[in-house]
GROMACS .gro file of C-alpha atoms in nm:
model
  404
    1UNK     CA    1   4.183  -7.852  13.732
    2UNK     CA    2   4.155  -7.557  13.486
    3UNK     CA    3   4.385  -7.565  13.183
    4UNK     CA    4   4.501  -7.300  12.937
    5UNK     CA    5   4.508  -7.551  12.651
    6UNK     CA    6   4.267  -7.479  12.367
    7UNK     CA    7   4.056  -7.783  12.282
    8UNK     CA    8   3.950  -7.865  11.928
    9UNK     CA    9   4.073  -8.032  11.610
   10UNK     CA   10   4.448  -7.982  11.585
   11UNK     CA   11   4.611  -7.975  11.241
   12UNK     CA   12   4.978  -7.973  11.145
   13UNK     CA   13   5.021  -7.707  10.878
   14UNK     CA   14   5.261  -7.485  10.689
   15UNK     CA   15   5.149  -7.122  10.644
   16UNK     CA   16   5.197  -6.972  10.298
   17UNK     CA   17   5.037  -6.634  10.373
   18UNK     CA   18   4.906  -6.473  10.693
   19UNK     CA   19   4.551  -6.606  10.647
   20UNK     CA   20   4.616  -6.940  10.476
   21UNK     CA   21   4.792  -7.269  10.542
   22UNK     CA   22   4.846  -7.602  10.367
   23UNK     CA   23   4.881  -7.950  10.506
   24UNK     CA   24   4.737  -8.297  10.512
   25UNK     CA   25   4.492  -8.460  10.751
   26UNK     CA   26   4.337  -8.801  10.791
   27UNK     CA   27   4.017  -8.858  10.596
   28UNK     CA   28   3.815  -8.918  10.913
   29UNK     CA   29   3.934  -8.585  11.052
   30UNK     CA   30   3.832  -8.403  10.734
   31UNK     CA   31   3.486  -8.558  10.738
   32UNK     CA   32   3.446  -8.462  11.103
   33UNK     CA   33   3.562  -8.106  11.031
   34UNK     CA   34   3.336  -8.054  10.725
   35UNK     CA   35   2.990  -8.218  10.737
   36UNK     CA   36   2.838  -8.360  10.420
   37UNK     CA   37   2.694  -8.083  10.199
   38UNK     CA   38   2.402  -8.317  10.122
   39UNK     CA   39   2.299  -8.298  10.487
   40UNK     CA   40   2.297  -7.920  10.469
   41UNK     CA   41   2.051  -7.930  10.178
   42UNK     CA   42   1.812  -8.178  10.341
   43UNK     CA   43   1.550  -7.948  10.495
   44UNK     CA   44   1.378  -8.234  10.677
   45UNK     CA   45   1.702  -8.358  10.833
   46UNK     CA   46   1.804  -8.004  10.930
   47UNK     CA   47   1.492  -7.971  11.147
   48UNK     CA   48   1.637  -8.234  11.380
   49UNK     CA   49   2.007  -8.154  11.332
   50UNK     CA   50   2.230  -7.995  11.591
   51UNK     CA   51   2.284  -7.621  11.601
   52UNK     CA   52   2.636  -7.677  11.468
   53UNK     CA   53   2.507  -7.855  11.156
   54UNK     CA   54   2.242  -7.590  11.096
   55UNK     CA   55   2.497  -7.310  11.134
   56UNK     CA   56   2.729  -7.490  10.890
   57UNK     CA   57   2.446  -7.516  10.636
   58UNK     CA   58   2.369  -7.144  10.668
   59UNK     CA   59   2.731  -7.041  10.613
   60UNK     CA   60   2.777  -7.286  10.326
   61UNK     CA   61   2.475  -7.137  10.148
   62UNK     CA   62   2.657  -6.802  10.134
   63UNK     CA   63   2.950  -6.930   9.927
   64UNK     CA   64   2.856  -7.255   9.753
   65UNK     CA   65   2.624  -7.373   9.480
   66UNK     CA   66   2.355  -7.637   9.518
   67UNK     CA   67   2.416  -8.012   9.489
   68UNK     CA   68   2.055  -8.123   9.476
   69UNK     CA   69   1.908  -8.159   9.126
   70UNK     CA   70   2.224  -8.026   8.960
   71UNK     CA   71   2.497  -8.181   8.745
   72UNK     CA   72   2.735  -8.124   9.033
   73UNK     CA   73   2.519  -8.340   9.259
   74UNK     CA   74   2.476  -8.607   8.992
   75UNK     CA   75   2.855  -8.634   8.964
   76UNK     CA   76   2.900  -8.735   9.331
   77UNK     CA   77   2.834  -9.108   9.293
   78UNK     CA   78   3.056  -9.146   8.986
   79UNK     CA   79   3.331  -8.949   9.164
   80UNK     CA   80   3.302  -9.182   9.466
   81UNK     CA   81   3.324  -9.485   9.236
   82UNK     CA   82   3.635  -9.338   9.073
   83UNK     CA   83   3.804  -9.284   9.409
   84UNK     CA   84   3.710  -9.636   9.526
   85UNK     CA   85   3.859  -9.788   9.211
   86UNK     CA   86   4.176  -9.587   9.265
   87UNK     CA   87   4.202  -9.700   9.628
   88UNK     CA   88   4.167 -10.058   9.506
   89UNK     CA   89   4.469  -9.998   9.280
   90UNK     CA   90   4.274 -10.029   8.958
   91UNK     CA   91   4.454  -9.726   8.812
   92UNK     CA   92   4.800  -9.785   8.957
   93UNK     CA   93   4.968  -9.448   9.012
   94UNK     CA   94   4.773  -9.285   8.730
   95UNK     CA   95   4.503  -9.113   8.934
   96UNK     CA   96   4.468  -8.799   9.138
   97UNK     CA   97   4.223  -8.584   9.327
   98UNK     CA   98   4.303  -8.217   9.388
   99UNK     CA   99   4.359  -8.072   9.735
  100UNK     CA  100   4.039  -7.955   9.899
  101UNK     CA  101   4.020  -7.578   9.953
  102UNK     CA  102   3.862  -7.499  10.289
  103UNK     CA  103   3.744  -7.175  10.446
  104UNK     CA  104   3.713  -7.137  10.822
  105UNK     CA  105   3.450  -6.875  10.904
  106UNK     CA  106   3.648  -6.702  11.175
  107UNK     CA  107   3.989  -6.746  11.330
  108UNK     CA  108   4.162  -7.062  11.460
  109UNK     CA  109   4.141  -7.113  11.834
  110UNK     CA  110   4.521  -7.127  11.856
  111UNK     CA  111   4.833  -7.117  11.638
  112UNK     CA  112   5.151  -7.268  11.779
  113UNK     CA  113   5.511  -7.157  11.746
  114UNK     CA  114   5.721  -7.341  11.486
  115UNK     CA  115   5.749  -7.708  11.576
  116UNK     CA  116   6.097  -7.719  11.421
  117UNK     CA  117   6.277  -7.383  11.415
  118UNK     CA  118   6.313  -7.254  11.060
  119UNK     CA  119   6.073  -7.509  10.910
  120UNK     CA  120   5.756  -7.297  10.917
  121UNK     CA  121   5.559  -7.600  11.038
  122UNK     CA  122   5.305  -7.519  11.308
  123UNK     CA  123   4.984  -7.651  11.455
  124UNK     CA  124   4.652  -7.470  11.442
  125UNK     CA  125   4.347  -7.561  11.644
  126UNK     CA  126   3.997  -7.536  11.497
  127UNK     CA  127   3.745  -7.477  11.773
  128UNK     CA  128   3.455  -7.724  11.806
  129UNK     CA  129   3.152  -7.613  11.605
  130UNK     CA  130   3.342  -7.365  11.386
  131UNK     CA  131   3.192  -7.365  11.032
  132UNK     CA  132   3.448  -7.497  10.783
  133UNK     CA  133   3.332  -7.489  10.420
  134UNK     CA  134   3.484  -7.648  10.109
  135UNK     CA  135   3.491  -7.354   9.868
  136UNK     CA  136   3.665  -7.570   9.607
  137UNK     CA  137   3.662  -7.948   9.584
  138UNK     CA  138   3.315  -7.986   9.736
  139UNK     CA  139   3.205  -8.255   9.490
  140UNK     CA  140   3.510  -8.457   9.591
  141UNK     CA  141   3.440  -8.397   9.961
  142UNK     CA  142   3.081  -8.517   9.916
  143UNK     CA  143   3.208  -8.825   9.734
  144UNK     CA  144   3.439  -8.907  10.029
  145UNK     CA  145   3.138  -8.876  10.261
  146UNK     CA  146   2.950  -9.121  10.037
  147UNK     CA  147   3.239  -9.365  10.054
  148UNK     CA  148   3.277  -9.339  10.430
  149UNK     CA  149   2.902  -9.371  10.494
  150UNK     CA  150   2.870  -9.694  10.289
  151UNK     CA  151   3.210  -9.835  10.188
  152UNK     CA  152   3.071 -10.178  10.098
  153UNK     CA  153   2.857 -10.021   9.825
  154UNK     CA  154   3.177  -9.910   9.649
  155UNK     CA  155   3.386 -10.217   9.726
  156UNK     CA  156   3.622 -10.061   9.979
  157UNK     CA  157   3.672 -10.105  10.352
  158UNK     CA  158   3.697  -9.877  10.653
  159UNK     CA  159   4.049 -10.009  10.704
  160UNK     CA  160   4.152  -9.886  10.360
  161UNK     CA  161   3.980  -9.552  10.411
  162UNK     CA  162   4.151  -9.507  10.747
  163UNK     CA  163   4.490  -9.490  10.572
  164UNK     CA  164   4.390  -9.202  10.344
  165UNK     CA  165   4.542  -8.862  10.405
  166UNK     CA  166   4.384  -8.561  10.243
  167UNK     CA  167   4.584  -8.261  10.116
  168UNK     CA  168   4.417  -7.931  10.188
  169UNK     CA  169   4.442  -7.554  10.182
  170UNK     CA  170   4.275  -7.373  10.470
  171UNK     CA  171   4.184  -7.003  10.461
  172UNK     CA  172   4.069  -6.828  10.776
  173UNK     CA  173   3.966  -6.481  10.889
  174UNK     CA  174   3.830  -6.397  10.544
  175UNK     CA  175   3.498  -6.220  10.483
  176UNK     CA  176   3.212  -6.394  10.307
  177UNK     CA  177   3.283  -6.175  10.003
  178UNK     CA  178   3.645  -6.292   9.988
  179UNK     CA  179   3.536  -6.656  10.023
  180UNK     CA  180   3.291  -6.608   9.734
  181UNK     CA  181   3.572  -6.457   9.529
  182UNK     CA  182   3.790  -6.762   9.591
  183UNK     CA  183   3.496  -6.977   9.473
  184UNK     CA  184   3.472  -6.765   9.157
  185UNK     CA  185   3.845  -6.753   9.084
  186UNK     CA  186   3.889  -7.127   9.130
  187UNK     CA  187   3.587  -7.235   8.929
  188UNK     CA  188   3.580  -7.015   8.620
  189UNK     CA  189   3.928  -7.131   8.521
  190UNK     CA  190   3.860  -7.497   8.600
  191UNK     CA  191   3.552  -7.716   8.561
  192UNK     CA  192   3.296  -7.479   8.411
  193UNK     CA  193   3.025  -7.344   8.634
  194UNK     CA  194   2.714  -7.200   8.469
  195UNK     CA  195   2.833  -6.856   8.365
  196UNK     CA  196   2.549  -6.654   8.518
  197UNK     CA  197   2.583  -6.848   8.843
  198UNK     CA  198   2.958  -6.798   8.851
  199UNK     CA  199   2.912  -6.424   8.804
  200UNK     CA  200   2.676  -6.420   9.100
  201UNK     CA  201   2.979  -6.520   9.308
  202UNK     CA  202   3.213  -6.264   9.148
  203UNK     CA  203   3.237  -5.981   9.398
  204UNK     CA  204   3.426  -5.764   9.148
  205UNK     CA  205   3.139  -5.770   8.900
  206UNK     CA  206   2.944  -5.443   8.915
  207UNK     CA  207   2.618  -5.613   8.824
  208UNK     CA  208   2.654  -5.864   9.106
  209UNK     CA  209   2.752  -5.593   9.355
  210UNK     CA  210   2.457  -5.373   9.266
  211UNK     CA  211   2.209  -5.663   9.253
  212UNK     CA  212   2.311  -5.774   9.602
  213UNK     CA  213   2.294  -5.415   9.729
  214UNK     CA  214   1.945  -5.366   9.588
  215UNK     CA  215   1.821  -5.697   9.729
  216UNK     CA  216   1.961  -5.612  10.072
  217UNK     CA  217   1.819  -5.258  10.074
  218UNK     CA  218   1.461  -5.350   9.983
  219UNK     CA  219   1.244  -5.439  10.283
  220UNK     CA  220   0.919  -5.626  10.228
  221UNK     CA  221   0.646  -5.779  10.439
  222UNK     CA  222   0.657  -6.156  10.407
  223UNK     CA  223   0.445  -6.395  10.612
  224UNK     CA  224   0.370  -6.124  10.865
  225UNK     CA  225   0.732  -6.013  10.910
  226UNK     CA  226   0.941  -5.732  10.761
  227UNK     CA  227   1.243  -5.895  10.595
  228UNK     CA  228   1.517  -5.809  10.350
  229UNK     CA  229   1.425  -5.894   9.990
  230UNK     CA  230   1.763  -6.070   9.971
  231UNK     CA  231   1.610  -6.358  10.169
  232UNK     CA  232   1.382  -6.420   9.871
  233UNK     CA  233   1.662  -6.416   9.613
  234UNK     CA  234   1.805  -6.753   9.505
  235UNK     CA  235   2.179  -6.701   9.457
  236UNK     CA  236   2.290  -7.057   9.390
  237UNK     CA  237   2.075  -7.167   9.096
  238UNK     CA  238   1.988  -7.023   8.756
  239UNK     CA  239   1.627  -7.135   8.765
  240UNK     CA  240   1.364  -7.163   9.036
  241UNK     CA  241   1.151  -7.470   9.097
  242UNK     CA  242   0.802  -7.473   9.244
  243UNK     CA  243   0.945  -7.598   9.574
  244UNK     CA  244   1.190  -7.308   9.612
  245UNK     CA  245   1.086  -7.045   9.868
  246UNK     CA  246   1.266  -6.770   9.675
  247UNK     CA  247   1.087  -6.553   9.417
  248UNK     CA  248   1.371  -6.456   9.180
  249UNK     CA  249   1.728  -6.562   9.105
  250UNK     CA  250   2.030  -6.340   9.164
  251UNK     CA  251   2.138  -6.392   8.803
  252UNK     CA  252   1.800  -6.257   8.682
  253UNK     CA  253   1.824  -5.962   8.920
  254UNK     CA  254   2.171  -5.895   8.783
  255UNK     CA  255   2.021  -5.871   8.430
  256UNK     CA  256   1.789  -5.596   8.557
  257UNK     CA  257   2.089  -5.404   8.693
  258UNK     CA  258   2.306  -5.442   8.382
  259UNK     CA  259   2.031  -5.327   8.144
  260UNK     CA  260   1.939  -5.041   8.378
  261UNK     CA  261   2.303  -4.930   8.364
  262UNK     CA  262   2.355  -4.970   7.989
  263UNK     CA  263   2.010  -4.974   7.831
  264UNK     CA  264   1.982  -5.195   7.522
  265UNK     CA  265   2.360  -5.232   7.511
  266UNK     CA  266   2.328  -5.417   7.841
  267UNK     CA  267   2.167  -5.713   7.664
  268UNK     CA  268   2.507  -5.799   7.516
  269UNK     CA  269   2.667  -5.767   7.859
  270UNK     CA  270   2.415  -5.980   8.050
  271UNK     CA  271   2.639  -6.287   8.040
  272UNK     CA  272   2.969  -6.096   8.052
  273UNK     CA  273   3.163  -5.985   8.358
  274UNK     CA  274   3.122  -5.610   8.402
  275UNK     CA  275   3.391  -5.429   8.598
  276UNK     CA  276   3.418  -5.054   8.655
  277UNK     CA  277   3.599  -5.000   8.325
  278UNK     CA  278   3.280  -5.112   8.144
  279UNK     CA  279   3.047  -4.860   8.308
  280UNK     CA  280   2.882  -4.600   8.080
  281UNK     CA  281   3.131  -4.335   7.973
  282UNK     CA  282   3.184  -4.065   8.232
  283UNK     CA  283   2.988  -4.252   8.501
  284UNK     CA  284   3.164  -4.378   8.814
  285UNK     CA  285   3.048  -4.672   9.021
  286UNK     CA  286   2.966  -4.437   9.309
  287UNK     CA  287   2.753  -4.210   9.088
  288UNK     CA  288   2.570  -4.506   8.933
  289UNK     CA  289   2.498  -4.649   9.275
  290UNK     CA  290   2.377  -4.315   9.413
  291UNK     CA  291   2.134  -4.259   9.128
  292UNK     CA  292   2.027  -4.603   9.017
  293UNK     CA  293   1.998  -4.808   9.334
  294UNK     CA  294   1.726  -4.601   9.505
  295UNK     CA  295   1.512  -4.615   9.192
  296UNK     CA  296   1.562  -4.991   9.145
  297UNK     CA  297   1.468  -5.038   9.511
  298UNK     CA  298   1.149  -4.837   9.453
  299UNK     CA  299   1.078  -5.040   9.140
  300UNK     CA  300   1.117  -5.377   9.313
  301UNK     CA  301   0.913  -5.261   9.612
  302UNK     CA  302   0.626  -5.155   9.386
  303UNK     CA  303   0.638  -5.487   9.199
  304UNK     CA  304   0.689  -5.705   9.507
  305UNK     CA  305   0.337  -5.858   9.501
  306UNK     CA  306   0.405  -5.976   9.145
  307UNK     CA  307   0.743  -6.122   9.243
  308UNK     CA  308   0.570  -6.301   9.529
  309UNK     CA  309   0.316  -6.445   9.284
  310UNK     CA  310   0.603  -6.579   9.067
  311UNK     CA  311   0.465  -6.380   8.775
  312UNK     CA  312   0.639  -6.293   8.448
  313UNK     CA  313   0.830  -6.013   8.622
  314UNK     CA  314   1.065  -6.266   8.783
  315UNK     CA  315   1.194  -6.396   8.446
  316UNK     CA  316   1.524  -6.275   8.295
  317UNK     CA  317   1.353  -6.168   7.971
  318UNK     CA  318   1.104  -5.941   8.145
  319UNK     CA  319   1.362  -5.808   8.393
  320UNK     CA  320   1.589  -5.724   8.100
  321UNK     CA  321   1.311  -5.518   7.939
  322UNK     CA  322   1.230  -5.358   8.272
  323UNK     CA  323   1.596  -5.262   8.311
  324UNK     CA  324   1.606  -5.104   7.964
  325UNK     CA  325   1.297  -4.904   8.056
  326UNK     CA  326   1.452  -4.801   8.390
  327UNK     CA  327   1.763  -4.689   8.203
  328UNK     CA  328   1.554  -4.417   8.038
  329UNK     CA  329   1.509  -4.259   8.383
  330UNK     CA  330   1.886  -4.221   8.439
  331UNK     CA  331   2.077  -3.899   8.383
  332UNK     CA  332   2.308  -4.073   8.136
  333UNK     CA  333   2.029  -4.199   7.907
  334UNK     CA  334   2.032  -4.065   7.550
  335UNK     CA  335   1.881  -3.714   7.549
  336UNK     CA  336   1.536  -3.703   7.399
  337UNK     CA  337   1.439  -4.050   7.522
  338UNK     CA  338   1.451  -3.982   7.895
  339UNK     CA  339   1.149  -4.022   8.119
  340UNK     CA  340   1.108  -3.964   8.490
  341UNK     CA  341   1.087  -4.239   8.745
  342UNK     CA  342   0.725  -4.140   8.813
  343UNK     CA  343   0.639  -4.167   8.444
  344UNK     CA  344   0.785  -4.518   8.427
  345UNK     CA  345   0.591  -4.634   8.733
  346UNK     CA  346   0.273  -4.499   8.573
  347UNK     CA  347   0.351  -4.691   8.253
  348UNK     CA  348   0.396  -5.010   8.454
  349UNK     CA  349   0.080  -4.977   8.662
  350UNK     CA  350  -0.165  -5.132   8.410
  351UNK     CA  351   0.072  -5.412   8.296
  352UNK     CA  352  -0.068  -5.764   8.339
  353UNK     CA  353   0.220  -5.958   8.492
  354UNK     CA  354   0.039  -6.293   8.509
  355UNK     CA  355   0.211  -6.574   8.321
  356UNK     CA  356  -0.057  -6.604   8.056
  357UNK     CA  357  -0.017  -6.644   7.683
  358UNK     CA  358  -0.267  -6.368   7.601
  359UNK     CA  359  -0.028  -6.114   7.760
  360UNK     CA  360   0.325  -6.247   7.700
  361UNK     CA  361   0.318  -6.487   7.401
  362UNK     CA  362   0.540  -6.334   7.132
  363UNK     CA  363   0.665  -6.061   7.364
  364UNK     CA  364   0.877  -6.234   7.628
  365UNK     CA  365   0.779  -6.597   7.574
  366UNK     CA  366   0.636  -6.848   7.331
  367UNK     CA  367   0.324  -7.055   7.391
  368UNK     CA  368   0.270  -7.417   7.292
  369UNK     CA  369  -0.052  -7.561   7.154
  370UNK     CA  370  -0.203  -7.588   7.501
  371UNK     CA  371  -0.118  -7.230   7.587
  372UNK     CA  372   0.175  -7.308   7.821
  373UNK     CA  373   0.439  -7.034   7.815
  374UNK     CA  374   0.811  -7.088   7.772
  375UNK     CA  375   1.032  -6.795   7.873
  376UNK     CA  376   1.345  -6.986   7.763
  377UNK     CA  377   1.443  -6.733   7.496
  378UNK     CA  378   1.596  -6.521   7.767
  379UNK     CA  379   1.713  -6.163   7.801
  380UNK     CA  380   1.900  -6.127   7.471
  381UNK     CA  381   1.615  -6.260   7.258
  382UNK     CA  382   1.322  -6.085   7.423
  383UNK     CA  383   1.451  -5.796   7.635
  384UNK     CA  384   1.419  -5.537   7.361
  385UNK     CA  385   1.060  -5.632   7.276
  386UNK     CA  386   0.962  -5.622   7.642
  387UNK     CA  387   1.115  -5.274   7.681
  388UNK     CA  388   0.926  -5.144   7.377
  389UNK     CA  389   0.601  -5.288   7.512
  390UNK     CA  390   0.657  -5.133   7.855
  391UNK     CA  391   0.752  -4.790   7.723
  392UNK     CA  392   0.497  -4.764   7.440
  393UNK     CA  393   0.144  -4.859   7.548
  394UNK     CA  394  -0.003  -4.761   7.211
  395UNK     CA  395   0.187  -5.029   7.015
  396UNK     CA  396   0.062  -5.382   6.947
  397UNK     CA  397   0.282  -5.537   7.215
  398UNK     CA  398   0.219  -5.249   7.452
  399UNK     CA  399  -0.155  -5.307   7.435
  400UNK     CA  400  -0.111  -5.682   7.460
  401UNK     CA  401   0.079  -5.684   7.791
  402UNK     CA  402  -0.181  -5.447   7.935
  403UNK     CA  403  -0.473  -5.660   7.824
  404UNK     CA  404  -0.621  -5.381   7.610
   0.00000   0.00000   0.00000
């Protein structure tokens, strides 16, 4: 017979604001509600995973950093060992793990009336297949998955794990941007996240906002399809590997934006949060966006083949110099040094973007004895030299990057 009851995972909770609740749940329930982040990063496994798991991986990628090949990922096993030792009473009462902060992408299927009048305690039902992401405490969550998948490896038993109850916060009905902001707010004050990466999650940062807007606005042809350039921007890591499908990092794209806004002064702001009060004097965010974003979109579109080739243009040092040069085409650039957007594009046309020592050694990178380039100096060290070389073809560096 039909029923009006909503089926799903039911949690007993106490609301503390209209879109957030706290409570505890059994460990097995938590691990059923939130799949292992490692699974979401295993491209081979995802090919054969259910639609629910694939959807969870897609949503997680919007608000979380990578585990694979990062210090965060390397901490999982030691965290699991710590928890196992605690469960085996090796630390007595002197141990703790923080509540896991979860984000439900959407609304609960149902919220009950108070179970006890005046207590605030209710039940909420999470619909089957709803993506629930750990926006804080994900390393711990992954460690619990490790324990539950192979308890004998850590010297615990399923029976012991079955008694564990996990404290949690659950946010729901929030936008992706708000979930990213929770990630940022929780992490920059706690265990340090790489600063540039953390800023890529800060939705109040002007550089991050503009970089995401530019990436979304640019449309490119990739593998026979017209896609948003944002699909080729890696937002969760500071550096690309050869295996990554992306062509540039969000943190590097942010450097382009900050130096385009502030010119050479932007080099000192490249690793600093930039809110509206740090925009150039007399320039509003709306004005900067109106004027700068279309030109940066044109710039990236014209250089897209070089991004695709993973050339020097995708490095923070070169993007910093490119941003300083683009700044000269803004209405708020210092009078007397301004150029038009067309003039800048003409200056860039003969530049040799290939990652070769004969073009970039001493300008944006340093070469070793075998001629291999290292761009590790970064935006602050090399951005000014790159800008001078781009803007002044008749100088030593200007001729060098053009192969003259």
